[in-house]
Short mmCIF file of C-alpha atoms in Angstrom, two decimals:
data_model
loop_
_atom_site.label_atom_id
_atom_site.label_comp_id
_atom_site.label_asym_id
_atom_site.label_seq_id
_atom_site.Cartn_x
_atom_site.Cartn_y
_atom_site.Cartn_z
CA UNK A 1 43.51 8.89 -40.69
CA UNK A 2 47.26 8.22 -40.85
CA UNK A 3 48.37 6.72 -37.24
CA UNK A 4 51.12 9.46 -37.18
CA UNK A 5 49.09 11.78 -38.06
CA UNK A 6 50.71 15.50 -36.54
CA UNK A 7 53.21 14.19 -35.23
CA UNK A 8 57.08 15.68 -36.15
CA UNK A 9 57.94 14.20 -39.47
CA UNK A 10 61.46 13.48 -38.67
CA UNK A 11 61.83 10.10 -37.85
CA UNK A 12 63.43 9.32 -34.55
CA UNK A 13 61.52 12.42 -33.00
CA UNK A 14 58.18 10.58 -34.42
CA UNK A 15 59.07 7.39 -32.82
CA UNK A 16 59.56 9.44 -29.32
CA UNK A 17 56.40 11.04 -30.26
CA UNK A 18 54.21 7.77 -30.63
CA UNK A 19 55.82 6.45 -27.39
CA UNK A 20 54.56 9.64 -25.63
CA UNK A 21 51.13 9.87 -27.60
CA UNK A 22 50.76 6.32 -25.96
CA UNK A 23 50.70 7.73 -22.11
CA UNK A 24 48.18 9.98 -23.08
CA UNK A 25 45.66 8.89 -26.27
CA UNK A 26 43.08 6.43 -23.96
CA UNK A 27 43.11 8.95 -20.98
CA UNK A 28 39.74 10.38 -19.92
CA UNK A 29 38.53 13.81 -21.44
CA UNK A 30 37.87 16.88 -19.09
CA UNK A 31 35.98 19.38 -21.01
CA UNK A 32 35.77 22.34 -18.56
CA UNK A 33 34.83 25.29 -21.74
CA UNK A 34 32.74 24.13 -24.11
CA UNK A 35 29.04 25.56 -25.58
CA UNK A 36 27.04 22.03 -26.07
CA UNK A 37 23.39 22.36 -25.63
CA UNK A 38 22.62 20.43 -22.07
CA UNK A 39 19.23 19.70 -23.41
CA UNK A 40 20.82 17.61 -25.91
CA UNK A 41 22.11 15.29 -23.03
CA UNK A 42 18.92 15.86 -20.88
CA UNK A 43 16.81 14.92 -23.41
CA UNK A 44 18.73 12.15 -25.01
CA UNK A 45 16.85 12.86 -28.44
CA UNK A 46 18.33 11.09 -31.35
CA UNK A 47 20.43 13.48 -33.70
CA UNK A 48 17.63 14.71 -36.47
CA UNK A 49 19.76 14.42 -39.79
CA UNK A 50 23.91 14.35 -40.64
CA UNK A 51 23.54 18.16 -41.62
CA UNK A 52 21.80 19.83 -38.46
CA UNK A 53 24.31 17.57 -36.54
CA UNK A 54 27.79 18.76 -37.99
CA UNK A 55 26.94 21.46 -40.39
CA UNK A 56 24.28 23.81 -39.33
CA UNK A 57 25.72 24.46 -35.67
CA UNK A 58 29.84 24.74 -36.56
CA UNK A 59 30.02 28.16 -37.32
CA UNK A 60 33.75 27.43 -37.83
CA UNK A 61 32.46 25.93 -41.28
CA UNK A 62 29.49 27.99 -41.88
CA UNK A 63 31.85 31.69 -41.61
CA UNK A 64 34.42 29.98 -43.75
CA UNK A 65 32.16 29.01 -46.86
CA UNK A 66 29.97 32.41 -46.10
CA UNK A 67 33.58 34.26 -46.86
CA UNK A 68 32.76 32.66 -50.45
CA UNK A 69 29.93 33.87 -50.88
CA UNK A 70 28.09 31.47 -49.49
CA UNK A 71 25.30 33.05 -47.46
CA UNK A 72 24.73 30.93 -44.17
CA UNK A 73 21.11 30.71 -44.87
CA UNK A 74 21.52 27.78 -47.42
CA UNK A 75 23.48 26.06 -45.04
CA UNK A 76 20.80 26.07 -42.40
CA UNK A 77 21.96 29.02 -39.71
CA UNK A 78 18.48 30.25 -38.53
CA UNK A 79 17.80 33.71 -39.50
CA UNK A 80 16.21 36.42 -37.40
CA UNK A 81 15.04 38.69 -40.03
CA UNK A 82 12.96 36.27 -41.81
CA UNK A 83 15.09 35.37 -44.41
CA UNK A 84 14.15 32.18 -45.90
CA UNK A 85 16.62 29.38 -44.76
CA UNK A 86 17.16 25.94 -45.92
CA UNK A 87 15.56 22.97 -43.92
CA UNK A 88 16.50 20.11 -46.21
CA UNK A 89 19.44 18.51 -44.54
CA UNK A 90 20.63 16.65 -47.62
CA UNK A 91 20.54 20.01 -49.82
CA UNK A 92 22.76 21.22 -47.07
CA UNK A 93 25.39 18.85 -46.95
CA UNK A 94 25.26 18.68 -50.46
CA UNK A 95 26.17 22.35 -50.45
CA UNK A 96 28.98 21.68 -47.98
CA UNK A 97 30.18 18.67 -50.13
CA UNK A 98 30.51 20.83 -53.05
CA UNK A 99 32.49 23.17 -51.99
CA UNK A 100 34.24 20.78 -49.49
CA UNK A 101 38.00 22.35 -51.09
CA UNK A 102 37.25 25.51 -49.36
CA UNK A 103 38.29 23.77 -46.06
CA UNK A 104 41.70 22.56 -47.30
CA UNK A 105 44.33 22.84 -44.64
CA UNK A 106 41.95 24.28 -41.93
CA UNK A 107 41.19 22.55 -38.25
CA UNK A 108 37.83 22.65 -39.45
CA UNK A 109 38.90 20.75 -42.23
CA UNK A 110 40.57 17.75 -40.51
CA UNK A 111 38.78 17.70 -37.32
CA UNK A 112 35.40 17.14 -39.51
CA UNK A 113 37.65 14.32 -41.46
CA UNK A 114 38.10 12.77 -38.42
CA UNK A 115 34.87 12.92 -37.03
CA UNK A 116 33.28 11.28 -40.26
CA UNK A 117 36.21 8.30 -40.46
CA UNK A 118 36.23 7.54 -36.00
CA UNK A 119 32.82 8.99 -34.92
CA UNK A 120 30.77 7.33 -37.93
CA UNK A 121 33.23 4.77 -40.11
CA UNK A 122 32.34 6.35 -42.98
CA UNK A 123 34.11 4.45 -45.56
CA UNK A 124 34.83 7.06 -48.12
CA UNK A 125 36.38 10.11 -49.00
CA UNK A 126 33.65 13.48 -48.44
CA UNK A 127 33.19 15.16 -52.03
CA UNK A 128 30.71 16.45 -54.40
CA UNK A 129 30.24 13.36 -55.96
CA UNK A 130 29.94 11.08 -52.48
CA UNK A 131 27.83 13.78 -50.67
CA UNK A 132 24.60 11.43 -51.45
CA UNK A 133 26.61 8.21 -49.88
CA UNK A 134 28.06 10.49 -46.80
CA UNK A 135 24.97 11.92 -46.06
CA UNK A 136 23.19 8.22 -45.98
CA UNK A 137 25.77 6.47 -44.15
CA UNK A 138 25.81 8.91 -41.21
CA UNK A 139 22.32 9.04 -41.51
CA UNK A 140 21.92 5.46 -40.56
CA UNK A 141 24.11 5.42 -37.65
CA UNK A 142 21.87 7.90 -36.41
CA UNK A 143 19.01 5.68 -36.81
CA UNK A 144 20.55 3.22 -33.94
CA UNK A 145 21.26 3.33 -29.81
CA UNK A 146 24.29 3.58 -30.62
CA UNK A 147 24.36 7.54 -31.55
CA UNK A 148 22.47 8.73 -29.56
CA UNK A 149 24.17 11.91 -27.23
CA UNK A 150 24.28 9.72 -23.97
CA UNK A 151 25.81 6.49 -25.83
CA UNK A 152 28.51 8.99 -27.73
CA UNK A 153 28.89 10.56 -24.61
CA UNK A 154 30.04 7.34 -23.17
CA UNK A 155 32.36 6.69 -26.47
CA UNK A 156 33.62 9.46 -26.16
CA UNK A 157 35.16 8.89 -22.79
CA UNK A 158 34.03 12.49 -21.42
CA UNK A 159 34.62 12.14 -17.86
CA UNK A 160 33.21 15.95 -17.34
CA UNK A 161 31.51 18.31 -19.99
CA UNK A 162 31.03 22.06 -18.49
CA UNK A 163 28.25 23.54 -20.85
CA UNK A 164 28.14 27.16 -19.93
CA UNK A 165 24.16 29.50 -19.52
CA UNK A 166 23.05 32.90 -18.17
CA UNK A 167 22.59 33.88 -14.79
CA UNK A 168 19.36 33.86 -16.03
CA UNK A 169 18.87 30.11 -17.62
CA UNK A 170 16.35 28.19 -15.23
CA UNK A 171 18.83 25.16 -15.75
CA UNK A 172 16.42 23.02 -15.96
CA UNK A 173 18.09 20.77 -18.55
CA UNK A 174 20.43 20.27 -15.68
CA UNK A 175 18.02 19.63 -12.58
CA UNK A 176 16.54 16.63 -15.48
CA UNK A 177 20.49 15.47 -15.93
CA UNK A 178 21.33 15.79 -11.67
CA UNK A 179 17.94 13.91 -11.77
CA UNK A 180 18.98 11.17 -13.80
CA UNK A 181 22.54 10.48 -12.17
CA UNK A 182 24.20 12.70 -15.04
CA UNK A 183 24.42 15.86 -13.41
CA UNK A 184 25.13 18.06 -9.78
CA UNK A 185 28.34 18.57 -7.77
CA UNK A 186 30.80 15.93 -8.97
CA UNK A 187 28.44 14.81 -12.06
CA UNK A 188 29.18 14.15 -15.16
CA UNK A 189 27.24 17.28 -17.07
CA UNK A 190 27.82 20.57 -14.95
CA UNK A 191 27.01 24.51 -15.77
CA UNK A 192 29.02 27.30 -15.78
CA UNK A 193 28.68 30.50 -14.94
CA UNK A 194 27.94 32.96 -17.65
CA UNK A 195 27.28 36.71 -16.69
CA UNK A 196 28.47 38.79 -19.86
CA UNK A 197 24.57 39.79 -20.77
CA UNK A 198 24.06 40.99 -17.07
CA UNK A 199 27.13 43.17 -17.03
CA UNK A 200 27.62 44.38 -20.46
CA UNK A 201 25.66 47.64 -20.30
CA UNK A 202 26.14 47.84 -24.49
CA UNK A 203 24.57 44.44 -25.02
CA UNK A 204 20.70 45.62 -25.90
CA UNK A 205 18.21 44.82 -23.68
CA UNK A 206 20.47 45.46 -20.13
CA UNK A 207 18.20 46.50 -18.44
CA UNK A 208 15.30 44.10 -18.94
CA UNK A 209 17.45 41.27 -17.85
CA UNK A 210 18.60 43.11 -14.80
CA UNK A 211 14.69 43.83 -14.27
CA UNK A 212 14.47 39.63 -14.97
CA UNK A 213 17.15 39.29 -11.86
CA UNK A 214 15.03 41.21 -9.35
CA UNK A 215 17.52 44.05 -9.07
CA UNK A 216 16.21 48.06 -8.82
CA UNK A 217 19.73 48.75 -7.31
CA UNK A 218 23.18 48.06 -7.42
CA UNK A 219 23.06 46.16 -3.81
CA UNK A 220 20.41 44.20 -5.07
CA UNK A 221 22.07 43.51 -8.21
CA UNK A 222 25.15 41.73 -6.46
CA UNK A 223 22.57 40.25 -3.72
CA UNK A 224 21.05 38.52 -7.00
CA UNK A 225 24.44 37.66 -8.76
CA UNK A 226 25.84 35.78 -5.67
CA UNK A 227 22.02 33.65 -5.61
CA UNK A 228 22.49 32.64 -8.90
CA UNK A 229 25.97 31.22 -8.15
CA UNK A 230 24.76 29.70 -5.58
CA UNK A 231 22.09 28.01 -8.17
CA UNK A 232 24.97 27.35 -10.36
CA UNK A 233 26.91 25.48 -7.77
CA UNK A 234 24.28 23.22 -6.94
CA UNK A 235 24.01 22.35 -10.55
CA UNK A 236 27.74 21.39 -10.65
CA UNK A 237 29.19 24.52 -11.55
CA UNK A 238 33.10 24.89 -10.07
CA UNK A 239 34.07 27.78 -12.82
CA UNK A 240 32.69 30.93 -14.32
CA UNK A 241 33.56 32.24 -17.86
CA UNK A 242 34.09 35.86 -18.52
CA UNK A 243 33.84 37.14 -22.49
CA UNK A 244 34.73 40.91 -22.10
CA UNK A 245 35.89 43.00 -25.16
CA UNK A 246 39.21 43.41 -22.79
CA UNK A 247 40.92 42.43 -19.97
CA UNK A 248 40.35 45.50 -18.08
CA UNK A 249 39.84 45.61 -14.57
CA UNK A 250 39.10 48.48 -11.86
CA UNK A 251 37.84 48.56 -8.59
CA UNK A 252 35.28 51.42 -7.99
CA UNK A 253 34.05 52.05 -4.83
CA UNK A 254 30.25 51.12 -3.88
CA UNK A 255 29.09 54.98 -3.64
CA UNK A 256 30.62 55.39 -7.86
CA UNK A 257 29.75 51.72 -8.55
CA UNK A 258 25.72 52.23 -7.27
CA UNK A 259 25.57 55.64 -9.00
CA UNK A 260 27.31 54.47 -12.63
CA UNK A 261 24.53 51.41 -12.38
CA UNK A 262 21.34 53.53 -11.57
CA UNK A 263 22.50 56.11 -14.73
CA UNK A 264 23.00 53.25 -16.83
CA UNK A 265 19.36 51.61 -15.07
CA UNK A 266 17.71 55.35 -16.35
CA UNK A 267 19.18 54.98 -19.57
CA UNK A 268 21.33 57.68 -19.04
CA UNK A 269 24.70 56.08 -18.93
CA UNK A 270 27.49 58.31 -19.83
CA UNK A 271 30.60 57.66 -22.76
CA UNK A 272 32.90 55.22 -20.99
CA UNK A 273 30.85 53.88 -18.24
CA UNK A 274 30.15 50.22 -19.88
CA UNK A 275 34.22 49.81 -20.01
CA UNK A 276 34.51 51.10 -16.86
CA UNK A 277 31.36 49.17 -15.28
CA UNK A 278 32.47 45.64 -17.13
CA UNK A 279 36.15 46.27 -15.66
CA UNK A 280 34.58 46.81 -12.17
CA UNK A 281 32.59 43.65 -12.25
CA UNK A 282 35.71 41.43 -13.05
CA UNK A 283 36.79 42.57 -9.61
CA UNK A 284 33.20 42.51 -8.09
CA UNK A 285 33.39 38.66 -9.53
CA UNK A 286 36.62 38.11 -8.26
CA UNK A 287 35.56 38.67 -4.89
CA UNK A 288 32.51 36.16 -5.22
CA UNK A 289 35.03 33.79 -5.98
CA UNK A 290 37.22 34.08 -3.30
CA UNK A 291 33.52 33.58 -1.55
CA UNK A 292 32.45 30.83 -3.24
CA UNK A 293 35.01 29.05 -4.62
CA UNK A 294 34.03 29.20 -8.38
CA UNK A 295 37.39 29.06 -10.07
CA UNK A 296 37.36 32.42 -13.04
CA UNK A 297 37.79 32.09 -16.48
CA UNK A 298 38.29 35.12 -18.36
CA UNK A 299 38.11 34.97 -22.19
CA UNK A 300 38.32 38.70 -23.71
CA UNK A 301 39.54 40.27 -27.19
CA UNK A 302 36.73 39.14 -28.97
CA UNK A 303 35.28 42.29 -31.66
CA UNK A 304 31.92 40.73 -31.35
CA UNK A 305 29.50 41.43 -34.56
CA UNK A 306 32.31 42.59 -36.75
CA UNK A 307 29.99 41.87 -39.39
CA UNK A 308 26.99 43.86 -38.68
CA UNK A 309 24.69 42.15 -41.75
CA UNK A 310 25.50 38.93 -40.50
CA UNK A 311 24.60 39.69 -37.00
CA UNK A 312 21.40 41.51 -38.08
CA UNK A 313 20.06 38.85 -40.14
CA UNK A 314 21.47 35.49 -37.82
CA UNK A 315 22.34 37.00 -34.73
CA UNK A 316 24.74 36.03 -32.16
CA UNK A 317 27.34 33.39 -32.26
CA UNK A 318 27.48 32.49 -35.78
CA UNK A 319 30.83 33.09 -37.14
CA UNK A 320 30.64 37.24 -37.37
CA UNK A 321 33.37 37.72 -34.65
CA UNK A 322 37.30 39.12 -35.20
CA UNK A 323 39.92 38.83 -32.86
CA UNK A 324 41.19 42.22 -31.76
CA UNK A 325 44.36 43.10 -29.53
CA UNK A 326 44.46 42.88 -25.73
CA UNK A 327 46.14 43.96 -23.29
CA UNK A 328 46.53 42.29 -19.59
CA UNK A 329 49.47 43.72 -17.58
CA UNK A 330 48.39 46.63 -17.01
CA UNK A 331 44.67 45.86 -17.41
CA UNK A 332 44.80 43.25 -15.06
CA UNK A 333 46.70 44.63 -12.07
CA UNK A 334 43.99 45.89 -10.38
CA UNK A 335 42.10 42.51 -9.53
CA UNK A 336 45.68 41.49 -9.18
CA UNK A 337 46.34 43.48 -6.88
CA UNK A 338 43.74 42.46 -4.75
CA UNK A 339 43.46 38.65 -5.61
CA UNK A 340 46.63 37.68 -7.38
CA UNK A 341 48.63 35.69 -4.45
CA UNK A 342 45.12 35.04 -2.31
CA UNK A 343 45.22 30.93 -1.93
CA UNK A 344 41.36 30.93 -2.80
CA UNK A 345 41.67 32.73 -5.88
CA UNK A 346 42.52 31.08 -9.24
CA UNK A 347 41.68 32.87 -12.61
CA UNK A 348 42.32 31.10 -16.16
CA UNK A 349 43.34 33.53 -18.74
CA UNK A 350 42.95 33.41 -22.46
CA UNK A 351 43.63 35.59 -25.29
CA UNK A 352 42.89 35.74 -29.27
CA UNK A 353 45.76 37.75 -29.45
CA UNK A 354 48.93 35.53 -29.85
CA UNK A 355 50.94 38.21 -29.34
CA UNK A 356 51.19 38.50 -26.01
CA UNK A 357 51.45 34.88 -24.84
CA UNK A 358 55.50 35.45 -24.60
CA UNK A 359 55.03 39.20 -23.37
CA UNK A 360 52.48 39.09 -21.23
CA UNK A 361 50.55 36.00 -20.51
CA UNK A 362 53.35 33.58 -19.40
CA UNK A 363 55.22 36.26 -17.05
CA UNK A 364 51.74 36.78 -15.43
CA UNK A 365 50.91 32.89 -14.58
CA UNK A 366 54.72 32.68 -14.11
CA UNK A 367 54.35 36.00 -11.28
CA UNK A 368 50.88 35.24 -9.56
CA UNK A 369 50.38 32.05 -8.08
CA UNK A 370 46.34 32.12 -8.79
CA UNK A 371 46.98 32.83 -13.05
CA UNK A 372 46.88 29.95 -14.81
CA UNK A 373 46.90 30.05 -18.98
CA UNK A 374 43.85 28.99 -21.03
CA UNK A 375 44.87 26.83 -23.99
CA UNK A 376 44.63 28.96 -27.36
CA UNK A 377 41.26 29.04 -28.03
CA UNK A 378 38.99 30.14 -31.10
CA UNK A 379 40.88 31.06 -33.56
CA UNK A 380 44.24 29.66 -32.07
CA UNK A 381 43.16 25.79 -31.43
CA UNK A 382 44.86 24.82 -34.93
CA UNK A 383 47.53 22.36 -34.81
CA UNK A 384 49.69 25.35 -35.46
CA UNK A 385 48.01 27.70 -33.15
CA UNK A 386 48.75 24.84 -30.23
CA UNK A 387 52.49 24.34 -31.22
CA UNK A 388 53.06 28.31 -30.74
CA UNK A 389 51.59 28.20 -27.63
CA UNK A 390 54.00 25.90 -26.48
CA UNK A 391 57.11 27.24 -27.61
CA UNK A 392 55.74 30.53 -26.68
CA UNK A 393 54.77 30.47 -22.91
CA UNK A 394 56.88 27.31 -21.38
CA UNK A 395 60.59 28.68 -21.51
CA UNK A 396 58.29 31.32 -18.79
CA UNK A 397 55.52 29.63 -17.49
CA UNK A 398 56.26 26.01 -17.17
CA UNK A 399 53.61 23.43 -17.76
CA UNK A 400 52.11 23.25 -14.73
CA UNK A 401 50.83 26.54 -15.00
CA UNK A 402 48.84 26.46 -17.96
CA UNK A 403 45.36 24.43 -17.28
CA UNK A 404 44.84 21.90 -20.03
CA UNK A 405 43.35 21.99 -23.15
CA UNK A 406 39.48 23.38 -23.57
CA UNK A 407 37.61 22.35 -27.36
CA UNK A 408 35.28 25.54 -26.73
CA UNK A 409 32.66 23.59 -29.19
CA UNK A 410 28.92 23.77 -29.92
CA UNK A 411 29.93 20.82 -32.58
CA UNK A 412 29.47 17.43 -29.96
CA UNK A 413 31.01 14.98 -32.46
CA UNK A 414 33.87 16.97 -32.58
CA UNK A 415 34.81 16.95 -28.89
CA UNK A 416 36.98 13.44 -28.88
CA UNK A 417 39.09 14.83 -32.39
CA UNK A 418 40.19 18.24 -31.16
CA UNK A 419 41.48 16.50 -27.15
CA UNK A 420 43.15 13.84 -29.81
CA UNK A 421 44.48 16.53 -32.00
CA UNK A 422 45.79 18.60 -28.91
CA UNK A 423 47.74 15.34 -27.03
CA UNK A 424 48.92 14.63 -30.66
CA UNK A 425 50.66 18.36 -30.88
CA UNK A 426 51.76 18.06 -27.34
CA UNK A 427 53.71 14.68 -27.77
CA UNK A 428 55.54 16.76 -30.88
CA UNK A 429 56.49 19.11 -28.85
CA UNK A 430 57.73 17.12 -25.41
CA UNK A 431 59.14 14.54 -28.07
CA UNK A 432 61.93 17.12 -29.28
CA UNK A 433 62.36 18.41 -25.39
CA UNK A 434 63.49 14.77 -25.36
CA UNK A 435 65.65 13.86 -28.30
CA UNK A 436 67.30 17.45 -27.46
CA UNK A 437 68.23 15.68 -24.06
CA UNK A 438 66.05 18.45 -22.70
CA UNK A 439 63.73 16.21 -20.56
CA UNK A 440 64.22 12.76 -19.83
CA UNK A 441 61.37 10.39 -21.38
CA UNK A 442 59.86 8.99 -17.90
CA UNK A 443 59.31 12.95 -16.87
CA UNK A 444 58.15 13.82 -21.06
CA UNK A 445 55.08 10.93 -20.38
CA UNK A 446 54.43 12.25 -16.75
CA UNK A 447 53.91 15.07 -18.19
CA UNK A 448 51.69 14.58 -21.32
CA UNK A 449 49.53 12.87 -19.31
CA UNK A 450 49.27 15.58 -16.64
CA UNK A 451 48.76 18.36 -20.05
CA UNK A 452 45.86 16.13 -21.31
CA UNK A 453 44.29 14.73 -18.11
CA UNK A 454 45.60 15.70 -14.50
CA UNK A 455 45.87 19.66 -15.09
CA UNK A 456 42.67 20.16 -16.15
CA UNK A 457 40.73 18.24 -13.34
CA UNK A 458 43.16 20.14 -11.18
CA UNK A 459 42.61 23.63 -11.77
CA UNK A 460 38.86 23.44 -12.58
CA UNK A 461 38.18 22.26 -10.00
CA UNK A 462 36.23 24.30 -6.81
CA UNK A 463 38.19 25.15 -3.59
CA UNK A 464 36.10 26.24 -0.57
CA UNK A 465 37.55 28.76 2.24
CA UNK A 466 38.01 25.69 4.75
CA UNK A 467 40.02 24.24 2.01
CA UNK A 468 37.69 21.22 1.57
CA UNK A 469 37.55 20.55 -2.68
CA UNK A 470 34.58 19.35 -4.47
#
């Protein structure tokens, strides 16, 4: 990798840049979003081959090459429907070696670059006629202490990694971590609180998990939420994380609220009510937060299963998603309304629609002192994706209203190369506030450091009502 690397290619804003990059490259990562297994850092199991490490679980590569034809089967993706899949690791990367130009000019592309040349010093070039020599190399480095998840964890420099389960999830992998001086309130490997399947009345098999909770009624239902918070808090958790197909919010009142869940319990839930019950829940959730302290993340405008095939033969999670628009002004003023300028609320707000960071997003966390903006996420954490954000929501919302940057990955390795790629984009951008004589160079390092370290660990982390922070 080239030392200047994203940063602006004109030459006195570089050197500004690289001065910048400086106050913030070595700092600590605080990973607050992300998907990684916590049984991988319970267990402490070495990695079982290069392909199941960085292939098979990326579904940012796997969709890509499956929108060539590639079906995700060869490349390892578990199937549900008992399609045959391929278990030979090397055949695998092989696969993904060969058609290695499909990546070209992607963030899947260079953070995977990166993670082969920094993670494991790979000394060549990936391509169909190196795959054999990748593949071995990695492979080896494996095969030592040195790679295992704990000792990369410690590379890394990962001060906190939030993984993020079910209300349901017995966290066990996190009582073994709390157990071992890894996890709990102020550990190193903490939960978050994930209650889309319980709310979701559309996801199949609602009411079986509610039945799993202990709930035959709507009182009991919330009774059983707020214990598993409680759970999730003594497993570390200061945040919970919110995937709704919108933003909307609406407060019912208890009578409506009881009587739309026992319809929906009978299996007799009417056009409209899983919108309308997923929209009251936000607020319902709100609430628990004001109680509890967990700070709210809410992630919507995901079209999940756009591709139905894909979902029915892989299921879940494995690259079959679309963006779709969103709304929030409107959709949010409800829990707003209620919560938007109470001193124990704070909600984190994301959006796969670009389109309304300008509109939307930055006059919100520039209006409501408890909105803070997510970092583009998904589909927008490109190098491109996180320059627009920038020029798009801090002429409105400052810095110091947006909450640091989240990698959102399944893909471990990859952790340390998107934070990099992230403080690299936002030394760029402070770097021209700066030659413009826009910001003066002692505040532009101040604040790169705050964007990649401070922020984060600020706004994740969990206020109590006697305003005592853990």
């Amino acid at each position: 990798m080239h030392e200047d690397q994203l940063l602006p290619a004109e030459p006195g804003i570089r050197a500004i840049a690289r001065e910048l990059y400086r106050h913030a490259k070595d700092l600590p990562l605080i990973s607050p979003h992300g998907h990684v297994d916590p049984a991988l850092l319970a267990d402490d199991r070495p990695f079982p081959d290069p392909a199941r490490l960085i292939v098979v679980p990326d579904h940012y590569i796997t969709r890509m090459l499956a929108s060539q034809g590639i079906a995700p089967a060869a490349l390892g993706v578990p199937s549900l429907d008992g399609t045959p899949v391929q278990t030979d690791g090397r055949a695998i990367w092989r696969l993904l070696a060969a058609n290695w130009h499909l990546l070209r000019g992607t963030p899947s592309r260079l953070w995977t670059e990166r993670v082969l040349t920094e993670v494991f010093e790979v000394p060549v070039e990936l391509g169909p006629r190196t795959a054999d020599e990748v593949y071995d190399a990695i492979a080896a480095r494996l095969a030592g202490p040195g790679f295992r998840p704990r000792a990369l964890f410690e590379r890394f420099n990962i001060e906190v990694l939030a993984t993020t389960e079910s209300p349901l999830a017995d966290l066990g992998a996190h009582a073994k971590l709390a157990a071992d001086g890894w996890g709990g309130p102020g550990g190193r490997v903490i939960t978050t609180f994930r209650p889309d399947d319980l709310v979701d009345l559309d996801w199949p098999g609602w009411a079986e998990r509610v039945a799993q909770l202990g709930a035959g009624t709507y009182a009991q239902f919330l009774d059983r939420l707020r214990e598993r918070r409680r759970a999730f808090i003594a497993a570390g958790a200061t945040s919970s994380d919110h995937g709704h197909p919108s933003a909307a919010t609406l407060a019912l009142d208890a009578a409506e609220a009881a009587a739309l869940f026992d319809r929906a319990l009978r299996g007799r839930a009417e056009p409209g009510d899983a919108e309308r019950f997923r929209a009251h829940m936000l607020v319902e959730f709100a609430r628990m937060s004001v109680e509890d302290g967990l700070v709210m993340q809410l992630h919507p405008g995901a079209v999940r299963n756009h591709n139905a095939a894909l979902h029915a033969r892989h299921g879940r999670d494995v690259g079959g998603d679309i963006p779709g628009p969103t709304e929030y002004v409107r959709a949010l003023k409800p829990l707003l309304d209620e919560f938007g300028t109470d001193p124990r609320f704070r909600i984190v707000l994301y959006t796969l629609d670009e389109t309304t960071f300008t509109r939307e997003l930055a006059p919100l966390a520039g209006g409501y002192p408890a909105v803070f903006l997510g970092a583009p996420w998904w589909f927008l954490d490109s190098p491109e994706g996180l320059r627009r954000f920038r020029e798009a929501v801090t002429e409105t919302a400052g810095f110091y209203n947006t909450a640091g940057f989240v990698d959102d990955t399944r893909a471990f390795c990859s952790i340390p190369v998107r934070h990099d790629v992230a403080r690299r984009v936002d030394a760029g951008f402070l770097a021209r506030l700066v030659a413009e004589h826009r910001l003066p160079l002692d505040e532009a390092a101040e604040t790169i450091a705050d964007l990649a370290y401070h922020l984060p660990k600020r706004v994740y982390q969990r206020t109590v009502h006697n305003g005592v922070t853990t």
